[in-house]
Short mmCIF file of C-alpha atoms in Angstrom, two decimals:
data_model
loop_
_atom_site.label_atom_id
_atom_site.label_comp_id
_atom_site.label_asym_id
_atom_site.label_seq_id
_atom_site.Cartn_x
_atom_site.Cartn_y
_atom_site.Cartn_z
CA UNK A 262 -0.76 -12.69 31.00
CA UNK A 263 -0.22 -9.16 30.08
CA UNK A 264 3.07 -7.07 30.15
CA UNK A 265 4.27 -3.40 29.35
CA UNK A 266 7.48 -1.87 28.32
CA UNK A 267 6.83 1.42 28.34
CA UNK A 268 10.90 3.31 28.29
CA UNK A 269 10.09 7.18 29.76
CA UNK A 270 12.39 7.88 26.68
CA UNK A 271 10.18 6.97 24.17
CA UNK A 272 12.95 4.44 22.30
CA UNK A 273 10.48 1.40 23.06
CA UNK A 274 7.12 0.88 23.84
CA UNK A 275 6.16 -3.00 23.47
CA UNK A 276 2.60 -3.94 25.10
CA UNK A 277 2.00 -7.69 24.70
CA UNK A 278 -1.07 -9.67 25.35
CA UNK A 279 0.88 -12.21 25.72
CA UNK A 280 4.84 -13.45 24.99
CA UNK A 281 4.53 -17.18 26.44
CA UNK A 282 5.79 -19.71 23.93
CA UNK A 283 3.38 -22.33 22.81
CA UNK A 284 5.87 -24.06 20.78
CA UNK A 285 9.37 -23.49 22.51
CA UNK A 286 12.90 -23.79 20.34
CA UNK A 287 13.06 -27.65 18.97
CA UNK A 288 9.52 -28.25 19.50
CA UNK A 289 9.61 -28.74 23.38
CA UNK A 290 8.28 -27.27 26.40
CA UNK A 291 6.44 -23.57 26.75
CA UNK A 292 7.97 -21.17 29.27
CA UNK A 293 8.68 -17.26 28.68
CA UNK A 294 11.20 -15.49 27.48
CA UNK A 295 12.56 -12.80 29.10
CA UNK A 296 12.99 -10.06 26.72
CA UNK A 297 13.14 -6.84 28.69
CA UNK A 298 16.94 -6.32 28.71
CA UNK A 299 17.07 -7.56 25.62
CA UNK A 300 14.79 -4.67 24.29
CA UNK A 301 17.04 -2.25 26.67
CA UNK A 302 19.28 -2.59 23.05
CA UNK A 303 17.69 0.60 21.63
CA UNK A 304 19.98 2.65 24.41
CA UNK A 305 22.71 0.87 23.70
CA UNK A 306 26.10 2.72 22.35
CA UNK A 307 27.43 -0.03 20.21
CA UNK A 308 25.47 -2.18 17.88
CA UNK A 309 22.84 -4.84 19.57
CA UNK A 310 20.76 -8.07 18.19
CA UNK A 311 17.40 -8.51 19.22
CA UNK A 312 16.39 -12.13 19.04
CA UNK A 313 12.69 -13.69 19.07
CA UNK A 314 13.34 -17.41 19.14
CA UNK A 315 11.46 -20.32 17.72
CA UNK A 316 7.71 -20.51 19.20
CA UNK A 317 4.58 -19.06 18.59
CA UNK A 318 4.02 -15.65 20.74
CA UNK A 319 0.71 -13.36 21.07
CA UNK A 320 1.42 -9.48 20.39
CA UNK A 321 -1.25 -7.16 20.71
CA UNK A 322 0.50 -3.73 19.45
CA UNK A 323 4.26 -2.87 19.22
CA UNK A 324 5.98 0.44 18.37
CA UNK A 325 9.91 0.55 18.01
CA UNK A 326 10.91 4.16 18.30
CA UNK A 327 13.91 6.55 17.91
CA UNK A 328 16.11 7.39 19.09
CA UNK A 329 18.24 4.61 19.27
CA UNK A 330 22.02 5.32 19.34
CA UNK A 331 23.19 2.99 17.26
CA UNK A 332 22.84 0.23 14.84
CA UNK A 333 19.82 -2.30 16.20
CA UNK A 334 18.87 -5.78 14.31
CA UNK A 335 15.55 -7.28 15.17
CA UNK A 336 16.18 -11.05 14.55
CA UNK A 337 12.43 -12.81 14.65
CA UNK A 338 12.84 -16.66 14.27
CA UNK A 339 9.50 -17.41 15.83
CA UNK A 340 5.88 -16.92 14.75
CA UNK A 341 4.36 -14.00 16.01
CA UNK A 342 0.32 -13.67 15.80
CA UNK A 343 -1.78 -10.19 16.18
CA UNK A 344 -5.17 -10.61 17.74
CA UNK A 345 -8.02 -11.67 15.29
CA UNK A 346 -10.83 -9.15 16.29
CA UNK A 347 -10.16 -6.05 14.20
CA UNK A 348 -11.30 -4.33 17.44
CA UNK A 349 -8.94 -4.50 19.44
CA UNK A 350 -7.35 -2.00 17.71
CA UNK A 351 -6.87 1.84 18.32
CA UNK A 352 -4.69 2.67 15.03
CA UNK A 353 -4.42 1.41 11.73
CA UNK A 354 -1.06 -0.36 13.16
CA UNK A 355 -0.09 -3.74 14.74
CA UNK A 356 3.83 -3.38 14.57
CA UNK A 357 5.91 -0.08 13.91
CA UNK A 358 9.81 0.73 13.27
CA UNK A 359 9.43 4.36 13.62
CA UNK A 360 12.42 6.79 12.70
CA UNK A 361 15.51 4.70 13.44
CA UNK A 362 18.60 4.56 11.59
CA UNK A 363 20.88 1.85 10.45
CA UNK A 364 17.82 -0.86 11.50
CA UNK A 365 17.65 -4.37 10.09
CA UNK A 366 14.47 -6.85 10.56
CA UNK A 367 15.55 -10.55 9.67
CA UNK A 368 15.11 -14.21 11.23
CA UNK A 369 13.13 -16.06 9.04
CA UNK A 370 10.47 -15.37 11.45
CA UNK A 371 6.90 -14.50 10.62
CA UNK A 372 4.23 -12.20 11.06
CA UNK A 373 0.98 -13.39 11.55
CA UNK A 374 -1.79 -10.56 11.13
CA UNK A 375 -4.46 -13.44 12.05
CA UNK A 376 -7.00 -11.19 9.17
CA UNK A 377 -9.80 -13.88 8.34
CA UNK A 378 -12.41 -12.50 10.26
CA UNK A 379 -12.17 -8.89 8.86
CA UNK A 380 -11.77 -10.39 5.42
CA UNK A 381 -15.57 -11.13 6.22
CA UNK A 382 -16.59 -7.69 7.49
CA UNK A 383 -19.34 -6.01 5.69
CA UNK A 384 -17.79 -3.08 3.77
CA UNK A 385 -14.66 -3.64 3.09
CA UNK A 386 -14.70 -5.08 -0.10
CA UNK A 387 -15.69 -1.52 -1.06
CA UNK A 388 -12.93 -0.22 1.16
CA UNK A 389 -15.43 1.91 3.38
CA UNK A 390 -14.37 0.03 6.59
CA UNK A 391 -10.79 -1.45 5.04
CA UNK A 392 -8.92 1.98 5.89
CA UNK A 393 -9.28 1.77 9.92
CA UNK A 394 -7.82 -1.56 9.80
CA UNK A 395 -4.36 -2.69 11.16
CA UNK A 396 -1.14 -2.79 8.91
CA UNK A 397 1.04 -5.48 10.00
CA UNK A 398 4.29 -3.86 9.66
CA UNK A 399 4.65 -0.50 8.98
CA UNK A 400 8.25 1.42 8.50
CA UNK A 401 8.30 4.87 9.00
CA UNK A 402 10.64 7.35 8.39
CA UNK A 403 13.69 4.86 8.45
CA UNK A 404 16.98 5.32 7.08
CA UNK A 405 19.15 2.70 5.85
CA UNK A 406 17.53 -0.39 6.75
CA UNK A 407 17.56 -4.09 5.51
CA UNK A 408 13.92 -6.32 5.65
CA UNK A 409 15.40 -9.98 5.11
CA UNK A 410 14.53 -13.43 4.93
CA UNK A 411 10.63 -12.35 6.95
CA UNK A 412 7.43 -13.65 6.11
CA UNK A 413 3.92 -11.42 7.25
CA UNK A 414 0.80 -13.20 6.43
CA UNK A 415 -2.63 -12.37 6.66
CA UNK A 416 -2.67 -8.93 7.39
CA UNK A 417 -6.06 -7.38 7.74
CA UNK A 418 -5.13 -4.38 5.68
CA UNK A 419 -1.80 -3.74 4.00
CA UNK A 420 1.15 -6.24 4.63
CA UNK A 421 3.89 -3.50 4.60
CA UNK A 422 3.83 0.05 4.73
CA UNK A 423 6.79 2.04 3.64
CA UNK A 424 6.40 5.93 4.05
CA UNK A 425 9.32 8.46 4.16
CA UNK A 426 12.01 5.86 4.19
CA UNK A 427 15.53 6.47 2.90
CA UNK A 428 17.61 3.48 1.72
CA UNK A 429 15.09 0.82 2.55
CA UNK A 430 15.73 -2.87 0.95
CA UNK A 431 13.13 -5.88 1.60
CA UNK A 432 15.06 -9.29 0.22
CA UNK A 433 13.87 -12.59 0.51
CA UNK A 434 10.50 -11.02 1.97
CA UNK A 435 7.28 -13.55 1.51
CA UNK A 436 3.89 -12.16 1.81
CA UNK A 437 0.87 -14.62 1.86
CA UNK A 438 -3.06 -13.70 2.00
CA UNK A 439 -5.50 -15.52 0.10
CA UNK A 440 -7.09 -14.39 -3.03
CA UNK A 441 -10.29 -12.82 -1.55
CA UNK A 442 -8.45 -10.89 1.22
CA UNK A 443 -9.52 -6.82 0.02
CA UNK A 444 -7.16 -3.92 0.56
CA UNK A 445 -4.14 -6.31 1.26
CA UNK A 446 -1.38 -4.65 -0.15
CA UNK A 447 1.82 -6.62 -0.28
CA UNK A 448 3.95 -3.53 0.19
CA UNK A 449 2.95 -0.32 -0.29
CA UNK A 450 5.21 2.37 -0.67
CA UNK A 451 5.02 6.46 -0.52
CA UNK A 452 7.30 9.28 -0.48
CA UNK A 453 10.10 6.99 -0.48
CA UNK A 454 13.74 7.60 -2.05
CA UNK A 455 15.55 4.19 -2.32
CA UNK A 456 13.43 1.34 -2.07
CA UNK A 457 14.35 -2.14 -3.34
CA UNK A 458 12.23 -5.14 -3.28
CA UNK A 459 14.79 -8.08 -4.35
CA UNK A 460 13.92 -11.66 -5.22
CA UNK A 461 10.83 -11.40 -3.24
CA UNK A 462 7.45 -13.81 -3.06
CA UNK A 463 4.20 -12.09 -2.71
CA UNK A 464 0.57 -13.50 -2.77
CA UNK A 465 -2.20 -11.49 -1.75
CA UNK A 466 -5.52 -10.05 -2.62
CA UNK A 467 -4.74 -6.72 -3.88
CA UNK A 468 -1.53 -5.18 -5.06
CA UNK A 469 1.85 -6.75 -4.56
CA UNK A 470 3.54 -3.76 -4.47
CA UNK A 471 1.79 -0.82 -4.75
CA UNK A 472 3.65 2.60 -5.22
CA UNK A 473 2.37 6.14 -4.28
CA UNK A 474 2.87 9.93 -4.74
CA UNK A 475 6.20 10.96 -3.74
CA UNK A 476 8.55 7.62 -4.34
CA UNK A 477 11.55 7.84 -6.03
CA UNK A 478 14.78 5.33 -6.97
CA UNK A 479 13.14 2.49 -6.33
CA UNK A 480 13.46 -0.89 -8.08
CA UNK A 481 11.84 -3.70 -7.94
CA UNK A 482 13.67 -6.89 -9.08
CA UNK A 483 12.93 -10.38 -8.68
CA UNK A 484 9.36 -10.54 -7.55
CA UNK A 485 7.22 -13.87 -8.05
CA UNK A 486 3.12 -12.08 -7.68
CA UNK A 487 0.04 -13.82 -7.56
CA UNK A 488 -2.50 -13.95 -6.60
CA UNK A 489 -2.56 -10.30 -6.50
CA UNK A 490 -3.63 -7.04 -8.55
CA UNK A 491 -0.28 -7.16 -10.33
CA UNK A 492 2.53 -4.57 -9.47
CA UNK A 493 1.23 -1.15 -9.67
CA UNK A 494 1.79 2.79 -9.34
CA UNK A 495 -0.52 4.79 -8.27
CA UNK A 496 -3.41 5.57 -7.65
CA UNK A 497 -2.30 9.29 -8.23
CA UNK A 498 -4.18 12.62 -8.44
CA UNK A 499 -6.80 11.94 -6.15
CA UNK A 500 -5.36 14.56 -3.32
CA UNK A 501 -4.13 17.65 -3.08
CA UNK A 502 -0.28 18.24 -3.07
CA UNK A 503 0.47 15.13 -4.18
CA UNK A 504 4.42 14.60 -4.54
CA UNK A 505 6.14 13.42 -8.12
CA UNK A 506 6.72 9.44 -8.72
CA UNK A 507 10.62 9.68 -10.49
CA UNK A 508 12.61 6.60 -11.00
CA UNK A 509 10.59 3.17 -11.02
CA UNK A 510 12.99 0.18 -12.59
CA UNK A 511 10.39 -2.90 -12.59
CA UNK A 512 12.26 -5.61 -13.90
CA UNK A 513 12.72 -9.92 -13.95
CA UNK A 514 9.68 -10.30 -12.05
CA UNK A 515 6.72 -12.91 -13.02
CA UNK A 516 2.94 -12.69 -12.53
CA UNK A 517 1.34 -15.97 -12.75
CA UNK A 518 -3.14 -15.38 -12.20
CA UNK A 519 -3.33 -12.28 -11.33
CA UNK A 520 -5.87 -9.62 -12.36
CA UNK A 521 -3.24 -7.18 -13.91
CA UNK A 522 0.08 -7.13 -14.91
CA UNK A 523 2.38 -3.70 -14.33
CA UNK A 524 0.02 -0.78 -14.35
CA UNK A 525 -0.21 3.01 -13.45
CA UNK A 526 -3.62 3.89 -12.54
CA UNK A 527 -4.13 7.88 -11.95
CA UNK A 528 -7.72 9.42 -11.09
CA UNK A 529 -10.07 11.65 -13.72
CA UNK A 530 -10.60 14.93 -12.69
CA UNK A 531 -8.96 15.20 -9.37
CA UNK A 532 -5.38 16.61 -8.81
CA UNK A 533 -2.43 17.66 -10.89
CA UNK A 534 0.90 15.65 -10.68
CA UNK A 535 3.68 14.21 -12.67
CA UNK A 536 5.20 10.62 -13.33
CA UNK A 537 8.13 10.00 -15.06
CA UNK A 538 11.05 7.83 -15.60
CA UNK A 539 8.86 4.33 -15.35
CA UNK A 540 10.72 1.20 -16.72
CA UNK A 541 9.27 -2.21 -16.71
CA UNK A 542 12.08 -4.60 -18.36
CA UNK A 543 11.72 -8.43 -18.44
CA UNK A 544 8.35 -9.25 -16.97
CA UNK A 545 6.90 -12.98 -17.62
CA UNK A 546 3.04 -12.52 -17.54
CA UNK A 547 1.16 -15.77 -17.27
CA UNK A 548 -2.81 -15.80 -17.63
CA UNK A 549 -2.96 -12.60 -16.87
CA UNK A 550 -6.15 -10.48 -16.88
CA UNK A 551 -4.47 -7.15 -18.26
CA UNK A 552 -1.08 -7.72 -18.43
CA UNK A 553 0.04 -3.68 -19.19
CA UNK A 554 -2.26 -1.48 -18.30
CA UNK A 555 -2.05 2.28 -18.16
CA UNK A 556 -5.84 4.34 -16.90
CA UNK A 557 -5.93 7.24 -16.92
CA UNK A 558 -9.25 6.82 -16.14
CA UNK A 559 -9.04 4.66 -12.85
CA UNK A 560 -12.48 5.07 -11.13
CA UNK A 561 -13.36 2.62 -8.41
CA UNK A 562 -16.46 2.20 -6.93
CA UNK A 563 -17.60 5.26 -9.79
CA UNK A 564 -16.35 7.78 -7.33
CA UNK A 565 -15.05 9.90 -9.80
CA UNK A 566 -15.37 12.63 -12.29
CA UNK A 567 -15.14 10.12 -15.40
CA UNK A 568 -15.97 12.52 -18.28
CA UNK A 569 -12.92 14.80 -17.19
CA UNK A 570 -9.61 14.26 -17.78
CA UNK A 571 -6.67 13.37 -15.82
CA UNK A 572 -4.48 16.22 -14.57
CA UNK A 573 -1.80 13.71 -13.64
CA UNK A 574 1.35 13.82 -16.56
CA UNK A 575 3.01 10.68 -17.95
CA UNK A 576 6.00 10.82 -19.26
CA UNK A 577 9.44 8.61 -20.13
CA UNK A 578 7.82 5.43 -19.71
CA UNK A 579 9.15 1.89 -21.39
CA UNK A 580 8.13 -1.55 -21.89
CA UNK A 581 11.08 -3.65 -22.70
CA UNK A 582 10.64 -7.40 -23.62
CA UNK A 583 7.13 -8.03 -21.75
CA UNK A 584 6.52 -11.76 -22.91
CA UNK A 585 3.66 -14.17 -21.80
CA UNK A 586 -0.24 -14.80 -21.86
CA UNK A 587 -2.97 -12.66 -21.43
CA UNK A 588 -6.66 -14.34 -20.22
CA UNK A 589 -8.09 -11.72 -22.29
CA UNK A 590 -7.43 -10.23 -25.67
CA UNK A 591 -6.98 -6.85 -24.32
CA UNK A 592 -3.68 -7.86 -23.49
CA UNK A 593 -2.33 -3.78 -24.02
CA UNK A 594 -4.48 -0.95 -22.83
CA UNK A 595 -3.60 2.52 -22.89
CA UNK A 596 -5.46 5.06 -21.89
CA UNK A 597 -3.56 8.59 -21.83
CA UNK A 598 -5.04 12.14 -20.50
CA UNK A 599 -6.65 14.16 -23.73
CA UNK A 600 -5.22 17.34 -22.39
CA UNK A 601 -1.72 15.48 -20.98
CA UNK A 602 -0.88 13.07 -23.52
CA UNK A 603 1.49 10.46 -22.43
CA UNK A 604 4.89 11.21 -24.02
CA UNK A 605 8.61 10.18 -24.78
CA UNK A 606 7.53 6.65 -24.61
CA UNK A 607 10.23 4.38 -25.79
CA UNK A 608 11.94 0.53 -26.18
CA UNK A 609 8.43 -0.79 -26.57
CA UNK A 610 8.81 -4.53 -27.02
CA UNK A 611 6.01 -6.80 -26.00
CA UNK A 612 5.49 -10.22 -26.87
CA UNK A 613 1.76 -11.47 -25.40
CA UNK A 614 -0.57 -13.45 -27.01
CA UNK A 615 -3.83 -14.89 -25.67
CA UNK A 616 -6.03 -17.94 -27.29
CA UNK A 617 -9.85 -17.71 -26.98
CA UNK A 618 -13.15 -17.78 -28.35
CA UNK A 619 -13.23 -13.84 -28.49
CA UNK A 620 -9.78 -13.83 -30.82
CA UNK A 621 -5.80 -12.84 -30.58
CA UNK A 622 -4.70 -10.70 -28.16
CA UNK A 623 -4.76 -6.69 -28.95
CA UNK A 624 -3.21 -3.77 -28.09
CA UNK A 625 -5.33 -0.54 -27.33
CA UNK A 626 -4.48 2.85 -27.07
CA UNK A 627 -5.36 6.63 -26.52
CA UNK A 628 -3.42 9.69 -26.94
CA UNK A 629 -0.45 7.69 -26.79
CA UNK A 630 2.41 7.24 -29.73
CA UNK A 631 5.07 4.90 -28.39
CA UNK A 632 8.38 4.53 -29.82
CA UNK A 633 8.14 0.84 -30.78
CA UNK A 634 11.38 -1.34 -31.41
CA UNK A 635 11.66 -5.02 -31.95
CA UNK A 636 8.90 -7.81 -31.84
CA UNK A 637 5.40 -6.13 -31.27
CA UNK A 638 2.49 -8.68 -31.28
CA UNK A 639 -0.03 -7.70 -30.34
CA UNK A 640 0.76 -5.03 -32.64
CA UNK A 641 1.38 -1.66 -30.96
CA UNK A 642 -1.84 0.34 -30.78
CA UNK A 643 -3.70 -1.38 -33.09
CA UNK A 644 -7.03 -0.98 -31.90
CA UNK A 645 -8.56 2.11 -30.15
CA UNK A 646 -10.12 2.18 -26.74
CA UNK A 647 -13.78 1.36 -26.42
CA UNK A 648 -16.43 3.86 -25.80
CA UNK A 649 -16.81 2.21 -22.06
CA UNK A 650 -13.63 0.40 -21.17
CA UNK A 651 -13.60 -2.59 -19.30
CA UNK A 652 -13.14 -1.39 -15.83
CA UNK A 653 -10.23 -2.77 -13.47
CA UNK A 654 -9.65 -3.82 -9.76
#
């Protein structure tokens, strides 16, 4: 069956394919749950619990909306599941927390983004179709809110989308998407001040967290990655206007398979920008492609002006007891603007080695000179970048 919730205010709009259980609480029975007073919380003047119980429900597109008048929690113990076809989708959306304040999302409940089939879809794995594809949960424009104890799953693009939050903390937040799956994000997060991703589990095919132009304050503590891309900022400097990244704290976090470790990619030849104040403390790489990698030279796809330099500054960046293995020597790899050298780069202590036919693990650099402090192997900057890097996903 098909219902609509569609509030003349504009607090709630919920369309459903369908909300039937398949499972109900304890394993027994079906039957529906009524839900429209419950979702009548939004107007409410004091604060109001959502709950989602344990079953399996079918949701084709959701948008929570402002304003609500006062604090809401959305508690999801159930499985919910998106439809599979990529086209039956308008927007690059399936679920959206739009512009409330004091908002919390917990349950132990999970998302389902059902994302096999466009996996498969010719294109994407150049990212030509990828960008019109549904984001499981996005969270826009929210202030003070708490992500707890949630699991989304096979988005078909990014699993969470974080843009123009204020005090935003995911804890206890599992993402899981196989390997292969392209443009699957574990949370991605732009113009942002506050963001905090705490003791966190994240498997996908691309970034675990990824972190665009315009956050600042965030920290990211705790996180188990991989499969994945590694935890990354940027890419930066590709548009215009592009905001400053200030104030990245990366720390206790392990990376077990993936292709990169912690990383800030910015694009050749493309915009001017600044990012500063990046520390990355305590990270446990294990056979890791490129466990610290800095490119200034990012150019996927070779869409890019890769003989010019990048306009993008980096500056006040450390690497503080980064200890593990690397699958391939080129465990360290720097590569700095000519005309913005990276600077003020300090507590450099690394500790990564990496056994192979091709030899020990090294550490190469341009138009860098870090600070170095402590045990250094592979020895800082010991070898200089190649004429024709290897490139990186």
């Amino acid at each position: 069956m098909a219902i609509q919730f569609n509030f003349v205010s504009s607090m709630l709009i919920l369309v459903l394919l369908s909300i039937s259980s398949v499972e109900g609480q304890g394993g027994g029975g079906g039957g529906v749950i009524d839900v429209v007073a419950k979702f009548e919380a939004c107007a409410s003047t004091s604060p109001s619990k959502i709950v989602i119980p344990k079953g399996i429900y079918f949701l084709s597109t959701a948008t929570l909306d402002s304003p609500c008048k006062a604090p809401i929690e959305l508690q999801v113990q159930g499985t919910v599941k998106a439809p599979a076809d990529p086209g039956a989708f308008k927007e690059p959306k399936w679920i959206a927390f739009n512009r409330i304040e004091n908002f919390k999302l917990s349950g132990g409940g999970v998302f389902d983004g059902q994302g096999t089939t466009a996996y498969k879809r010719e294109g994407c794995k150049g990212h030509d179709y990828c960008g019109s594809l549904p984001i499981n949960l996005r969270f826009d424009f929210l202030t003070n809110a708490m992500i707890q104890d949630i699991t989304t799953k096979d988005s078909k693009q990014f699993q969470a989308n974080v843009l123009g939050c204020k005090n935003i903390t995911f804890e206890h937040f599992t993402v899981s998407a196989p390997d292969e799956s392209p443009n699957t994000d574990g949370i991605h997060i732009g113009r942002s001040d506050g963001v905090n991703v705490l003791n966190s589990e994240i498997k996908t095919g691309d970034d675990c967290v990824s972190i665009g132009d315009g956050s600042k304050n965030l920290v990211i503590n705790g996180v188990t990655c991989g499969p994945g891309h590694g935890i990354s900022i940027g890419s930066l400097g590709l548009f215009k206007n592009e905001e400053p990244v200030d104030g990245v704290a990366v720390k206790n976090c392990t990376m077990t398979n993936t292709s990169n470790g912690v990383r800030i990619k910015t694009w050749p030849g493309a915009e001017p920008g600044t990012c500063s104040n990046i520390h990355f403390e305590d990270i446990t790489v294990t056979n890791v492609s490129s466990p610290i990698i800095i490119d200034q030279k990012y150019c996927p796809w070779n869409k890019c002006k890769i003989n010019e330099e990048s306009k993008v500054k980096l500056s006040n960046i450390s690497f503080k007891n980064i200890h593990g293995t690397s699958s391939r020597p080129e465990a360290v790899k720097i590569i700095c603007s000519a005309t913005l050298p990276c600077e003020n780069w300090t507590d450099w202590t690394i500790e990564i080695t990496h056994s192979g036919p091709t030899g020990p693990a090294v550490s190469q650099c341009s138009n860098v000179k870090p600070k170095v402090s402590g045990k250094q192997n592979p020895a800082a900057c010991s070898a200089p970048i190649p004429a024709k890097p290897t490139p990186t996903a």
